[in-house]
């Protein structure tokens, strides 16, 4: 039985693939890890994994919602943990993966359109929780730029969305872009701040999943 992490956001470009690939790469250091790229033909996670060539990581793609359920079922037996990079704008994929999911990670940037898109995402998760006891969901702020304005934006947004948030935040850093393009995780890149913030985020995710 694997633990499933679905990285979901209906809005494009919030950081799903960045977070999914970094999580999968880091978790594979210790666990039998699967990565499902469900955002084809874009295939960001698949392209990253092709550069990486990590024998500890099992990477599959899903072209349809039915594919996604099939791949999740197959990886359930093979892996300890499975990370799913979901496509934006697809309620169908999102609903399909909810019964498998232990933790939904919902990245969002400090912008009104991201927050508006998250309202609908939170609603889908809330609906799915009615039939799944193990389902949890957490917001994570991504691409943050430190400023008083963004602090004010963050304060109260989680509450307004009626969604819990992780206390760690991911800042806007070129390290994420550079590492991704080389098939690396940000923890393998030379930016100590990026490394530290991602390890903290990873710790929180593991805690949520009770992953050793
Ligand atoms: N914390 C960050 N700092 C700097 N750049 C970032 C960060 N997170 C993501 N990016 C960059 O923002 C862009 C969008 O990120 P990403 O591809 O992860 O989003 P996505 O949600 O998967 O997008 P899509 O909806 O198109 O699949 C990418 O160029 C990525 O490198
Ligand atoms: Mg993506």
JSON list of C-alpha atoms and ligand atoms in Angstrom, two decimals:
[
{"chain": "A", "resi": 1, "resn": "UNK", "atom": "CA", "xyz": [0.00, 0.00, 0.00]},
{"chain": "A", "resi": 2, "resn": "UNK", "atom": "CA", "xyz": [1.52, 3.29, -1.13]},
{"chain": "A", "resi": 3, "resn": "UNK", "atom": "CA", "xyz": [0.81, 6.76, 0.21]},
{"chain": "A", "resi": 4, "resn": "UNK", "atom": "CA", "xyz": [-0.43, 9.06, -2.55]},
{"chain": "A", "resi": 5, "resn": "UNK", "atom": "CA", "xyz": [0.39, 12.76, -2.80]},
{"chain": "A", "resi": 6, "resn": "UNK", "atom": "CA", "xyz": [-1.63, 14.62, -5.44]},
{"chain": "A", "resi": 7, "resn": "UNK", "atom": "CA", "xyz": [-0.20, 17.99, -6.41]},
{"chain": "A", "resi": 8, "resn": "UNK", "atom": "CA", "xyz": [-3.23, 19.87, -7.65]},
{"chain": "A", "resi": 9, "resn": "UNK", "atom": "CA", "xyz": [-4.26, 23.34, -8.72]},
{"chain": "A", "resi": 10, "resn": "UNK", "atom": "CA", "xyz": [-6.87, 24.20, -11.33]},
{"chain": "A", "resi": 11, "resn": "UNK", "atom": "CA", "xyz": [-4.98, 27.36, -12.27]},
{"chain": "A", "resi": 12, "resn": "UNK", "atom": "CA", "xyz": [-1.98, 26.87, -14.57]},
{"chain": "A", "resi": 13, "resn": "UNK", "atom": "CA", "xyz": [1.56, 27.76, -13.61]},
{"chain": "A", "resi": 14, "resn": "UNK", "atom": "CA", "xyz": [1.16, 27.73, -9.82]},
{"chain": "A", "resi": 15, "resn": "UNK", "atom": "CA", "xyz": [4.08, 25.32, -9.36]},
{"chain": "A", "resi": 16, "resn": "UNK", "atom": "CA", "xyz": [2.54, 21.83, -9.51]},
{"chain": "A", "resi": 17, "resn": "UNK", "atom": "CA", "xyz": [5.29, 20.28, -11.63]},
{"chain": "A", "resi": 18, "resn": "UNK", "atom": "CA", "xyz": [8.06, 22.04, -9.70]},
{"chain": "A", "resi": 19, "resn": "UNK", "atom": "CA", "xyz": [6.73, 20.73, -6.41]},
{"chain": "A", "resi": 20, "resn": "UNK", "atom": "CA", "xyz": [5.86, 17.24, -7.73]},
{"chain": "A", "resi": 21, "resn": "UNK", "atom": "CA", "xyz": [9.32, 16.66, -9.24]},
{"chain": "A", "resi": 22, "resn": "UNK", "atom": "CA", "xyz": [11.19, 18.00, -6.22]},
{"chain": "A", "resi": 23, "resn": "UNK", "atom": "CA", "xyz": [9.08, 15.93, -3.84]},
{"chain": "A", "resi": 24, "resn": "UNK", "atom": "CA", "xyz": [9.53, 12.76, -5.92]},
{"chain": "A", "resi": 25, "resn": "UNK", "atom": "CA", "xyz": [13.29, 13.26, -6.27]},
{"chain": "A", "resi": 26, "resn": "UNK", "atom": "CA", "xyz": [13.73, 13.85, -2.54]},
{"chain": "A", "resi": 27, "resn": "UNK", "atom": "CA", "xyz": [11.46, 11.02, -1.41]},
{"chain": "A", "resi": 28, "resn": "UNK", "atom": "CA", "xyz": [13.28, 8.57, -3.72]},
{"chain": "A", "resi": 29, "resn": "UNK", "atom": "CA", "xyz": [16.38, 9.01, -1.53]},
{"chain": "A", "resi": 30, "resn": "UNK", "atom": "CA", "xyz": [14.65, 6.84, 1.07]},
{"chain": "A", "resi": 31, "resn": "UNK", "atom": "CA", "xyz": [11.47, 5.29, -0.31]},
{"chain": "A", "resi": 32, "resn": "UNK", "atom": "CA", "xyz": [10.33, 3.28, -3.29]},
{"chain": "A", "resi": 33, "resn": "UNK", "atom": "CA", "xyz": [8.83, 6.26, -5.09]},
{"chain": "A", "resi": 34, "resn": "UNK", "atom": "CA", "xyz": [6.48, 6.60, -8.05]},
{"chain": "A", "resi": 35, "resn": "UNK", "atom": "CA", "xyz": [5.83, 9.73, -10.10]},
{"chain": "A", "resi": 36, "resn": "UNK", "atom": "CA", "xyz": [2.77, 9.96, -12.33]},
{"chain": "A", "resi": 37, "resn": "UNK", "atom": "CA", "xyz": [2.82, 12.71, -14.92]},
{"chain": "A", "resi": 38, "resn": "UNK", "atom": "CA", "xyz": [-0.87, 13.22, -15.62]},
{"chain": "A", "resi": 39, "resn": "UNK", "atom": "CA", "xyz": [-0.32, 16.43, -17.56]},
{"chain": "A", "resi": 40, "resn": "UNK", "atom": "CA", "xyz": [0.31, 15.09, -21.05]},
{"chain": "A", "resi": 41, "resn": "UNK", "atom": "CA", "xyz": [1.30, 16.04, -23.67]},
{"chain": "A", "resi": 42, "resn": "UNK", "atom": "CA", "xyz": [3.04, 18.88, -21.77]},
{"chain": "A", "resi": 43, "resn": "UNK", "atom": "CA", "xyz": [4.92, 16.19, -19.81]},
{"chain": "A", "resi": 44, "resn": "UNK", "atom": "CA", "xyz": [7.00, 18.47, -17.59]},
{"chain": "A", "resi": 45, "resn": "UNK", "atom": "CA", "xyz": [7.58, 15.82, -14.90]},
{"chain": "A", "resi": 46, "resn": "UNK", "atom": "CA", "xyz": [8.29, 13.17, -17.50]},
{"chain": "A", "resi": 47, "resn": "UNK", "atom": "CA", "xyz": [10.86, 15.39, -19.24]},
{"chain": "A", "resi": 48, "resn": "UNK", "atom": "CA", "xyz": [12.52, 16.17, -15.92]},
{"chain": "A", "resi": 49, "resn": "UNK", "atom": "CA", "xyz": [12.65, 12.46, -15.04]},
{"chain": "A", "resi": 50, "resn": "UNK", "atom": "CA", "xyz": [14.11, 11.61, -18.47]},
{"chain": "A", "resi": 51, "resn": "UNK", "atom": "CA", "xyz": [17.00, 14.00, -17.76]},
{"chain": "A", "resi": 52, "resn": "UNK", "atom": "CA", "xyz": [17.41, 12.64, -14.25]},
{"chain": "A", "resi": 53, "resn": "UNK", "atom": "CA", "xyz": [17.60, 8.91, -15.02]},
{"chain": "A", "resi": 54, "resn": "UNK", "atom": "CA", "xyz": [17.07, 7.96, -11.37]},
{"chain": "A", "resi": 55, "resn": "UNK", "atom": "CA", "xyz": [16.79, 4.17, -11.00]},
{"chain": "A", "resi": 56, "resn": "UNK", "atom": "CA", "xyz": [15.05, 4.64, -7.63]},
{"chain": "A", "resi": 57, "resn": "UNK", "atom": "CA", "xyz": [12.16, 6.49, -9.24]},
{"chain": "A", "resi": 58, "resn": "UNK", "atom": "CA", "xyz": [9.36, 4.79, -11.21]},
{"chain": "A", "resi": 59, "resn": "UNK", "atom": "CA", "xyz": [7.88, 7.28, -13.66]},
{"chain": "A", "resi": 60, "resn": "UNK", "atom": "CA", "xyz": [4.71, 6.73, -15.64]},
{"chain": "A", "resi": 61, "resn": "UNK", "atom": "CA", "xyz": [2.40, 8.98, -17.64]},
{"chain": "A", "resi": 62, "resn": "UNK", "atom": "CA", "xyz": [-1.39, 9.13, -17.78]},
{"chain": "A", "resi": 63, "resn": "UNK", "atom": "CA", "xyz": [-3.18, 10.48, -20.84]},
{"chain": "A", "resi": 64, "resn": "UNK", "atom": "CA", "xyz": [-6.72, 10.11, -19.56]},
{"chain": "A", "resi": 65, "resn": "UNK", "atom": "CA", "xyz": [-8.56, 9.92, -16.25]},
{"chain": "A", "resi": 66, "resn": "UNK", "atom": "CA", "xyz": [-9.02, 6.17, -16.74]},
{"chain": "A", "resi": 67, "resn": "UNK", "atom": "CA", "xyz": [-5.27, 5.83, -17.39]},
{"chain": "A", "resi": 68, "resn": "UNK", "atom": "CA", "xyz": [-4.58, 7.72, -14.20]},
{"chain": "A", "resi": 69, "resn": "UNK", "atom": "CA", "xyz": [-6.65, 5.33, -12.07]},
{"chain": "A", "resi": 70, "resn": "UNK", "atom": "CA", "xyz": [-4.99, 2.34, -13.75]},
{"chain": "A", "resi": 71, "resn": "UNK", "atom": "CA", "xyz": [-1.47, 3.67, -13.17]},
{"chain": "A", "resi": 72, "resn": "UNK", "atom": "CA", "xyz": [-2.25, 4.58, -9.57]},
{"chain": "A", "resi": 73, "resn": "UNK", "atom": "CA", "xyz": [-3.51, 1.07, -8.92]},
{"chain": "A", "resi": 74, "resn": "UNK", "atom": "CA", "xyz": [-0.40, -0.46, -10.50]},
{"chain": "A", "resi": 75, "resn": "UNK", "atom": "CA", "xyz": [1.98, 1.71, -8.44]},
{"chain": "A", "resi": 76, "resn": "UNK", "atom": "CA", "xyz": [0.09, 1.05, -5.21]},
{"chain": "A", "resi": 77, "resn": "UNK", "atom": "CA", "xyz": [1.77, -2.37, -4.94]},
{"chain": "A", "resi": 78, "resn": "UNK", "atom": "CA", "xyz": [5.20, -1.31, -6.22]},
{"chain": "A", "resi": 79, "resn": "UNK", "atom": "CA", "xyz": [5.84, 1.85, -4.22]},
{"chain": "A", "resi": 80, "resn": "UNK", "atom": "CA", "xyz": [5.88, 3.25, -0.69]},
{"chain": "A", "resi": 81, "resn": "UNK", "atom": "CA", "xyz": [4.91, 6.69, -1.92]},
{"chain": "A", "resi": 82, "resn": "UNK", "atom": "CA", "xyz": [3.51, 8.03, -5.19]},
{"chain": "A", "resi": 83, "resn": "UNK", "atom": "CA", "xyz": [3.52, 11.67, -6.31]},
{"chain": "A", "resi": 84, "resn": "UNK", "atom": "CA", "xyz": [1.04, 12.80, -8.94]},
{"chain": "A", "resi": 85, "resn": "UNK", "atom": "CA", "xyz": [1.56, 15.88, -11.10]},
{"chain": "A", "resi": 86, "resn": "UNK", "atom": "CA", "xyz": [-1.98, 16.81, -12.13]},
{"chain": "A", "resi": 87, "resn": "UNK", "atom": "CA", "xyz": [-2.97, 18.96, -15.11]},
{"chain": "A", "resi": 88, "resn": "UNK", "atom": "CA", "xyz": [-4.52, 22.40, -14.59]},
{"chain": "A", "resi": 89, "resn": "UNK", "atom": "CA", "xyz": [-8.18, 22.95, -15.43]},
{"chain": "A", "resi": 90, "resn": "UNK", "atom": "CA", "xyz": [-9.20, 19.29, -15.18]},
{"chain": "A", "resi": 91, "resn": "UNK", "atom": "CA", "xyz": [-11.90, 18.48, -12.67]},
{"chain": "A", "resi": 92, "resn": "UNK", "atom": "CA", "xyz": [-12.15, 15.05, -14.24]},
{"chain": "A", "resi": 93, "resn": "UNK", "atom": "CA", "xyz": [-8.56, 14.05, -13.39]},
{"chain": "A", "resi": 94, "resn": "UNK", "atom": "CA", "xyz": [-8.88, 15.60, -9.97]},
{"chain": "A", "resi": 95, "resn": "UNK", "atom": "CA", "xyz": [-12.06, 13.69, -9.10]},
{"chain": "A", "resi": 96, "resn": "UNK", "atom": "CA", "xyz": [-10.59, 10.45, -10.47]},
{"chain": "A", "resi": 97, "resn": "UNK", "atom": "CA", "xyz": [-7.54, 10.58, -8.22]},
{"chain": "A", "resi": 98, "resn": "UNK", "atom": "CA", "xyz": [-9.28, 11.66, -4.99]},
{"chain": "A", "resi": 99, "resn": "UNK", "atom": "CA", "xyz": [-10.16, 8.09, -3.83]},
{"chain": "A", "resi": 100, "resn": "UNK", "atom": "CA", "xyz": [-6.45, 7.15, -3.97]},
{"chain": "A", "resi": 101, "resn": "UNK", "atom": "CA", "xyz": [-5.13, 10.30, -2.38]},
{"chain": "A", "resi": 102, "resn": "UNK", "atom": "CA", "xyz": [-3.76, 10.64, 1.14]},
{"chain": "A", "resi": 103, "resn": "UNK", "atom": "CA", "xyz": [-2.55, 14.23, 0.81]},
{"chain": "A", "resi": 104, "resn": "UNK", "atom": "CA", "xyz": [-3.48, 16.92, -1.70]},
{"chain": "A", "resi": 105, "resn": "UNK", "atom": "CA", "xyz": [-0.80, 19.59, -1.96]},
{"chain": "A", "resi": 106, "resn": "UNK", "atom": "CA", "xyz": [-2.37, 22.75, -3.38]},
{"chain": "A", "resi": 107, "resn": "UNK", "atom": "CA", "xyz": [0.28, 25.25, -4.50]},
{"chain": "A", "resi": 108, "resn": "UNK", "atom": "CA", "xyz": [-0.78, 28.83, -4.99]},
{"chain": "A", "resi": 109, "resn": "UNK", "atom": "CA", "xyz": [0.93, 32.15, -5.53]},
{"chain": "A", "resi": 110, "resn": "UNK", "atom": "CA", "xyz": [-0.06, 35.33, -3.74]},
{"chain": "A", "resi": 111, "resn": "UNK", "atom": "CA", "xyz": [-2.38, 36.48, -6.51]},
{"chain": "A", "resi": 112, "resn": "UNK", "atom": "CA", "xyz": [-6.13, 36.82, -6.66]},
{"chain": "A", "resi": 113, "resn": "UNK", "atom": "CA", "xyz": [-6.61, 34.49, -9.69]},
{"chain": "A", "resi": 114, "resn": "UNK", "atom": "CA", "xyz": [-4.78, 31.70, -7.87]},
{"chain": "A", "resi": 115, "resn": "UNK", "atom": "CA", "xyz": [-6.96, 32.17, -4.83]},
{"chain": "A", "resi": 116, "resn": "UNK", "atom": "CA", "xyz": [-10.15, 32.21, -6.95]},
{"chain": "A", "resi": 117, "resn": "UNK", "atom": "CA", "xyz": [-9.10, 28.98, -8.69]},
{"chain": "A", "resi": 118, "resn": "UNK", "atom": "CA", "xyz": [-8.35, 27.41, -5.31]},
{"chain": "A", "resi": 119, "resn": "UNK", "atom": "CA", "xyz": [-11.94, 27.95, -4.12]},
{"chain": "A", "resi": 120, "resn": "UNK", "atom": "CA", "xyz": [-13.14, 25.38, -6.64]},
{"chain": "A", "resi": 121, "resn": "UNK", "atom": "CA", "xyz": [-10.29, 22.99, -5.85]},
{"chain": "A", "resi": 122, "resn": "UNK", "atom": "CA", "xyz": [-11.08, 23.15, -2.13]},
{"chain": "A", "resi": 123, "resn": "UNK", "atom": "CA", "xyz": [-14.72, 22.42, -2.91]},
{"chain": "A", "resi": 124, "resn": "UNK", "atom": "CA", "xyz": [-13.81, 19.26, -4.87]},
{"chain": "A", "resi": 125, "resn": "UNK", "atom": "CA", "xyz": [-11.59, 18.08, -2.00]},
{"chain": "A", "resi": 126, "resn": "UNK", "atom": "CA", "xyz": [-14.35, 18.80, 0.53]},
{"chain": "A", "resi": 127, "resn": "UNK", "atom": "CA", "xyz": [-16.78, 16.71, -1.51]},
{"chain": "A", "resi": 128, "resn": "UNK", "atom": "CA", "xyz": [-14.26, 13.84, -1.79]},
{"chain": "A", "resi": 129, "resn": "UNK", "atom": "CA", "xyz": [-13.65, 13.89, 1.98]},
{"chain": "A", "resi": 130, "resn": "UNK", "atom": "CA", "xyz": [-17.23, 12.73, 2.51]},
{"chain": "A", "resi": 131, "resn": "UNK", "atom": "CA", "xyz": [-16.28, 9.32, 1.14]},
{"chain": "A", "resi": 132, "resn": "UNK", "atom": "CA", "xyz": [-12.57, 9.13, 2.00]},
{"chain": "A", "resi": 133, "resn": "UNK", "atom": "CA", "xyz": [-11.41, 9.01, 5.60]},
{"chain": "A", "resi": 134, "resn": "UNK", "atom": "CA", "xyz": [-7.70, 9.26, 4.83]},
{"chain": "A", "resi": 135, "resn": "UNK", "atom": "CA", "xyz": [-7.88, 12.33, 2.57]},
{"chain": "A", "resi": 136, "resn": "UNK", "atom": "CA", "xyz": [-6.09, 15.46, 3.78]},
{"chain": "A", "resi": 137, "resn": "UNK", "atom": "CA", "xyz": [-5.34, 18.68, 1.92]},
{"chain": "A", "resi": 138, "resn": "UNK", "atom": "CA", "xyz": [-2.88, 21.50, 2.54]},
{"chain": "A", "resi": 139, "resn": "UNK", "atom": "CA", "xyz": [-2.22, 24.78, 0.78]},
{"chain": "A", "resi": 140, "resn": "UNK", "atom": "CA", "xyz": [1.37, 25.76, 0.12]},
{"chain": "A", "resi": 141, "resn": "UNK", "atom": "CA", "xyz": [2.39, 29.26, -0.88]},
{"chain": "A", "resi": 142, "resn": "UNK", "atom": "CA", "xyz": [4.80, 29.22, -3.80]},
{"chain": "A", "resi": 143, "resn": "UNK", "atom": "CA", "xyz": [6.91, 31.81, -5.63]},
{"chain": "A", "resi": 144, "resn": "UNK", "atom": "CA", "xyz": [6.64, 34.22, -2.75]},
{"chain": "A", "resi": 145, "resn": "UNK", "atom": "CA", "xyz": [8.44, 37.55, -2.81]},
{"chain": "A", "resi": 146, "resn": "UNK", "atom": "CA", "xyz": [8.93, 38.97, 0.66]},
{"chain": "A", "resi": 147, "resn": "UNK", "atom": "CA", "xyz": [7.02, 42.20, 1.16]},
{"chain": "A", "resi": 148, "resn": "UNK", "atom": "CA", "xyz": [4.53, 43.72, 3.54]},
{"chain": "A", "resi": 149, "resn": "UNK", "atom": "CA", "xyz": [1.91, 43.54, 0.79]},
{"chain": "A", "resi": 150, "resn": "UNK", "atom": "CA", "xyz": [2.34, 39.80, 0.33]},
{"chain": "A", "resi": 151, "resn": "UNK", "atom": "CA", "xyz": [2.31, 39.21, 4.10]},
{"chain": "A", "resi": 152, "resn": "UNK", "atom": "CA", "xyz": [-1.02, 41.02, 4.22]},
{"chain": "A", "resi": 153, "resn": "UNK", "atom": "CA", "xyz": [-2.29, 39.00, 1.27]},
{"chain": "A", "resi": 154, "resn": "UNK", "atom": "CA", "xyz": [-1.36, 35.69, 2.91]},
{"chain": "A", "resi": 155, "resn": "UNK", "atom": "CA", "xyz": [-2.87, 36.53, 6.26]},
{"chain": "A", "resi": 156, "resn": "UNK", "atom": "CA", "xyz": [-6.41, 35.28, 6.33]},
{"chain": "A", "resi": 157, "resn": "UNK", "atom": "CA", "xyz": [-6.50, 33.78, 2.84]},
{"chain": "A", "resi": 158, "resn": "UNK", "atom": "CA", "xyz": [-6.31, 30.20, 4.12]},
{"chain": "A", "resi": 159, "resn": "UNK", "atom": "CA", "xyz": [-9.11, 30.99, 6.51]},
{"chain": "A", "resi": 160, "resn": "UNK", "atom": "CA", "xyz": [-11.20, 32.59, 3.77]},
{"chain": "A", "resi": 161, "resn": "UNK", "atom": "CA", "xyz": [-10.69, 29.49, 1.65]},
{"chain": "A", "resi": 162, "resn": "UNK", "atom": "CA", "xyz": [-11.48, 27.33, 4.69]},
{"chain": "A", "resi": 163, "resn": "UNK", "atom": "CA", "xyz": [-8.35, 25.31, 3.95]},
{"chain": "A", "resi": 164, "resn": "UNK", "atom": "CA", "xyz": [-5.37, 24.45, 6.11]},
{"chain": "A", "resi": 165, "resn": "UNK", "atom": "CA", "xyz": [-1.96, 25.65, 5.02]},
{"chain": "A", "resi": 166, "resn": "UNK", "atom": "CA", "xyz": [1.53, 24.37, 5.58]},
{"chain": "A", "resi": 167, "resn": "UNK", "atom": "CA", "xyz": [3.64, 26.70, 7.66]},
{"chain": "A", "resi": 168, "resn": "UNK", "atom": "CA", "xyz": [6.60, 26.47, 5.31]},
{"chain": "A", "resi": 169, "resn": "UNK", "atom": "CA", "xyz": [6.56, 28.68, 2.20]},
{"chain": "A", "resi": 170, "resn": "UNK", "atom": "CA", "xyz": [8.48, 28.40, -1.06]},
{"chain": "A", "resi": 171, "resn": "UNK", "atom": "CA", "xyz": [10.04, 31.64, -2.24]},
{"chain": "A", "resi": 172, "resn": "UNK", "atom": "CA", "xyz": [10.56, 32.81, -5.79]},
{"chain": "A", "resi": 173, "resn": "UNK", "atom": "CA", "xyz": [14.08, 31.57, -6.57]},
{"chain": "A", "resi": 174, "resn": "UNK", "atom": "CA", "xyz": [15.94, 30.92, -9.80]},
{"chain": "A", "resi": 175, "resn": "UNK", "atom": "CA", "xyz": [17.24, 27.71, -8.17]},
{"chain": "A", "resi": 176, "resn": "UNK", "atom": "CA", "xyz": [13.86, 26.05, -8.87]},
{"chain": "A", "resi": 177, "resn": "UNK", "atom": "CA", "xyz": [14.07, 26.93, -12.55]},
{"chain": "A", "resi": 178, "resn": "UNK", "atom": "CA", "xyz": [17.75, 25.98, -12.90]},
{"chain": "A", "resi": 179, "resn": "UNK", "atom": "CA", "xyz": [17.43, 22.65, -11.08]},
{"chain": "A", "resi": 180, "resn": "UNK", "atom": "CA", "xyz": [14.31, 21.61, -13.01]},
{"chain": "A", "resi": 181, "resn": "UNK", "atom": "CA", "xyz": [15.99, 22.16, -16.38]},
{"chain": "A", "resi": 182, "resn": "UNK", "atom": "CA", "xyz": [18.81, 19.82, -15.41]},
{"chain": "A", "resi": 183, "resn": "UNK", "atom": "CA", "xyz": [16.74, 16.99, -13.97]},
{"chain": "A", "resi": 184, "resn": "UNK", "atom": "CA", "xyz": [17.84, 17.90, -10.45]},
{"chain": "A", "resi": 185, "resn": "UNK", "atom": "CA", "xyz": [16.00, 18.66, -7.25]},
{"chain": "A", "resi": 186, "resn": "UNK", "atom": "CA", "xyz": [16.53, 22.03, -5.65]},
{"chain": "A", "resi": 187, "resn": "UNK", "atom": "CA", "xyz": [18.20, 20.21, -2.74]},
{"chain": "A", "resi": 188, "resn": "UNK", "atom": "CA", "xyz": [20.92, 19.19, -5.22]},
{"chain": "A", "resi": 189, "resn": "UNK", "atom": "CA", "xyz": [21.44, 22.78, -6.35]},
{"chain": "A", "resi": 190, "resn": "UNK", "atom": "CA", "xyz": [23.88, 25.36, -5.00]},
{"chain": "A", "resi": 191, "resn": "UNK", "atom": "CA", "xyz": [21.37, 27.70, -3.33]},
{"chain": "A", "resi": 192, "resn": "UNK", "atom": "CA", "xyz": [21.47, 26.97, 0.41]},
{"chain": "A", "resi": 193, "resn": "UNK", "atom": "CA", "xyz": [18.29, 28.94, 1.14]},
{"chain": "A", "resi": 194, "resn": "UNK", "atom": "CA", "xyz": [16.33, 27.02, -1.50]},
{"chain": "A", "resi": 195, "resn": "UNK", "atom": "CA", "xyz": [17.72, 23.76, -0.16]},
{"chain": "A", "resi": 196, "resn": "UNK", "atom": "CA", "xyz": [16.76, 24.58, 3.40]},
{"chain": "A", "resi": 197, "resn": "UNK", "atom": "CA", "xyz": [13.22, 25.76, 2.59]},
{"chain": "A", "resi": 198, "resn": "UNK", "atom": "CA", "xyz": [12.49, 22.69, 0.49]},
{"chain": "A", "resi": 199, "resn": "UNK", "atom": "CA", "xyz": [13.79, 20.31, 3.18]},
{"chain": "A", "resi": 200, "resn": "UNK", "atom": "CA", "xyz": [11.50, 22.05, 5.69]},
{"chain": "A", "resi": 201, "resn": "UNK", "atom": "CA", "xyz": [8.56, 21.69, 3.30]},
{"chain": "A", "resi": 202, "resn": "UNK", "atom": "CA", "xyz": [9.45, 18.01, 2.74]},
{"chain": "A", "resi": 203, "resn": "UNK", "atom": "CA", "xyz": [9.53, 17.49, 6.51]},
{"chain": "A", "resi": 204, "resn": "UNK", "atom": "CA", "xyz": [6.03, 18.91, 6.81]},
{"chain": "A", "resi": 205, "resn": "UNK", "atom": "CA", "xyz": [4.74, 16.69, 3.99]},
{"chain": "A", "resi": 206, "resn": "UNK", "atom": "CA", "xyz": [6.27, 13.61, 5.61]},
{"chain": "A", "resi": 207, "resn": "UNK", "atom": "CA", "xyz": [4.72, 14.54, 8.92]},
{"chain": "A", "resi": 208, "resn": "UNK", "atom": "CA", "xyz": [1.29, 14.88, 7.31]},
{"chain": "A", "resi": 209, "resn": "UNK", "atom": "CA", "xyz": [1.67, 11.42, 5.78]},
{"chain": "A", "resi": 210, "resn": "UNK", "atom": "CA", "xyz": [3.36, 9.90, 8.82]},
{"chain": "A", "resi": 211, "resn": "UNK", "atom": "CA", "xyz": [6.14, 8.80, 6.50]},
{"chain": "A", "resi": 212, "resn": "UNK", "atom": "CA", "xyz": [8.93, 7.65, 8.85]},
{"chain": "B", "resi": 1, "resn": "LIG", "atom": "N1", "xyz": [9.35, 28.82, -6.31]},
{"chain": "B", "resi": 1, "resn": "LIG", "atom": "C1", "xyz": [9.62, 29.15, -7.57]},
{"chain": "B", "resi": 1, "resn": "LIG", "atom": "N2", "xyz": [10.54, 30.10, -7.86]},
{"chain": "B", "resi": 1, "resn": "LIG", "atom": "C2", "xyz": [10.81, 30.45, -9.13]},
{"chain": "B", "resi": 1, "resn": "LIG", "atom": "N3", "xyz": [10.22, 29.90, -10.20]},
{"chain": "B", "resi": 1, "resn": "LIG", "atom": "C3", "xyz": [9.29, 28.97, -9.99]},
{"chain": "B", "resi": 1, "resn": "LIG", "atom": "C4", "xyz": [8.94, 28.53, -8.68]},
{"chain": "B", "resi": 1, "resn": "LIG", "atom": "N4", "xyz": [7.97, 27.57, -8.79]},
{"chain": "B", "resi": 1, "resn": "LIG", "atom": "C5", "xyz": [7.75, 27.43, -10.10]},
{"chain": "B", "resi": 1, "resn": "LIG", "atom": "N5", "xyz": [8.52, 28.25, -10.83]},
{"chain": "B", "resi": 1, "resn": "LIG", "atom": "C6", "xyz": [8.54, 28.42, -12.29]},
{"chain": "B", "resi": 1, "resn": "LIG", "atom": "O1", "xyz": [7.24, 28.82, -12.71]},
{"chain": "B", "resi": 1, "resn": "LIG", "atom": "C7", "xyz": [6.86, 28.18, -13.90]},
{"chain": "B", "resi": 1, "resn": "LIG", "atom": "C8", "xyz": [5.58, 27.36, -13.67]},
{"chain": "B", "resi": 1, "resn": "LIG", "atom": "O2", "xyz": [5.89, 26.35, -12.72]},
{"chain": "B", "resi": 1, "resn": "LIG", "atom": "P1", "xyz": [5.37, 24.84, -12.92]},
{"chain": "B", "resi": 1, "resn": "LIG", "atom": "O3", "xyz": [5.64, 24.38, -14.31]},
{"chain": "B", "resi": 1, "resn": "LIG", "atom": "O4", "xyz": [5.91, 24.05, -11.80]},
{"chain": "B", "resi": 1, "resn": "LIG", "atom": "O5", "xyz": [3.80, 25.11, -12.73]},
{"chain": "B", "resi": 1, "resn": "LIG", "atom": "P2", "xyz": [2.59, 24.15, -13.05]},
{"chain": "B", "resi": 1, "resn": "LIG", "atom": "O6", "xyz": [1.55, 24.46, -12.03]},
{"chain": "B", "resi": 1, "resn": "LIG", "atom": "O7", "xyz": [3.05, 22.76, -13.17]},
{"chain": "B", "resi": 1, "resn": "LIG", "atom": "O8", "xyz": [2.16, 24.70, -14.49]},
{"chain": "B", "resi": 1, "resn": "LIG", "atom": "P3", "xyz": [1.10, 24.00, -15.50]},
{"chain": "B", "resi": 1, "resn": "LIG", "atom": "O9", "xyz": [-0.23, 24.33, -14.93]},
{"chain": "B", "resi": 1, "resn": "LIG", "atom": "O10", "xyz": [1.40, 24.68, -16.81]},
{"chain": "B", "resi": 1, "resn": "LIG", "atom": "O11", "xyz": [1.41, 22.54, -15.50]},
{"chain": "B", "resi": 1, "resn": "LIG", "atom": "C9", "xyz": [8.05, 27.31, -14.32]},
{"chain": "B", "resi": 1, "resn": "LIG", "atom": "O12", "xyz": [8.83, 28.03, -15.23]},
{"chain": "B", "resi": 1, "resn": "LIG", "atom": "C10", "xyz": [8.81, 27.11, -13.02]},
{"chain": "B", "resi": 1, "resn": "LIG", "atom": "O13", "xyz": [10.19, 26.91, -13.22]},
{"chain": "B", "resi": 2, "resn": "LIG", "atom": "MG1", "xyz": [2.85, 21.38, -14.74]}
]
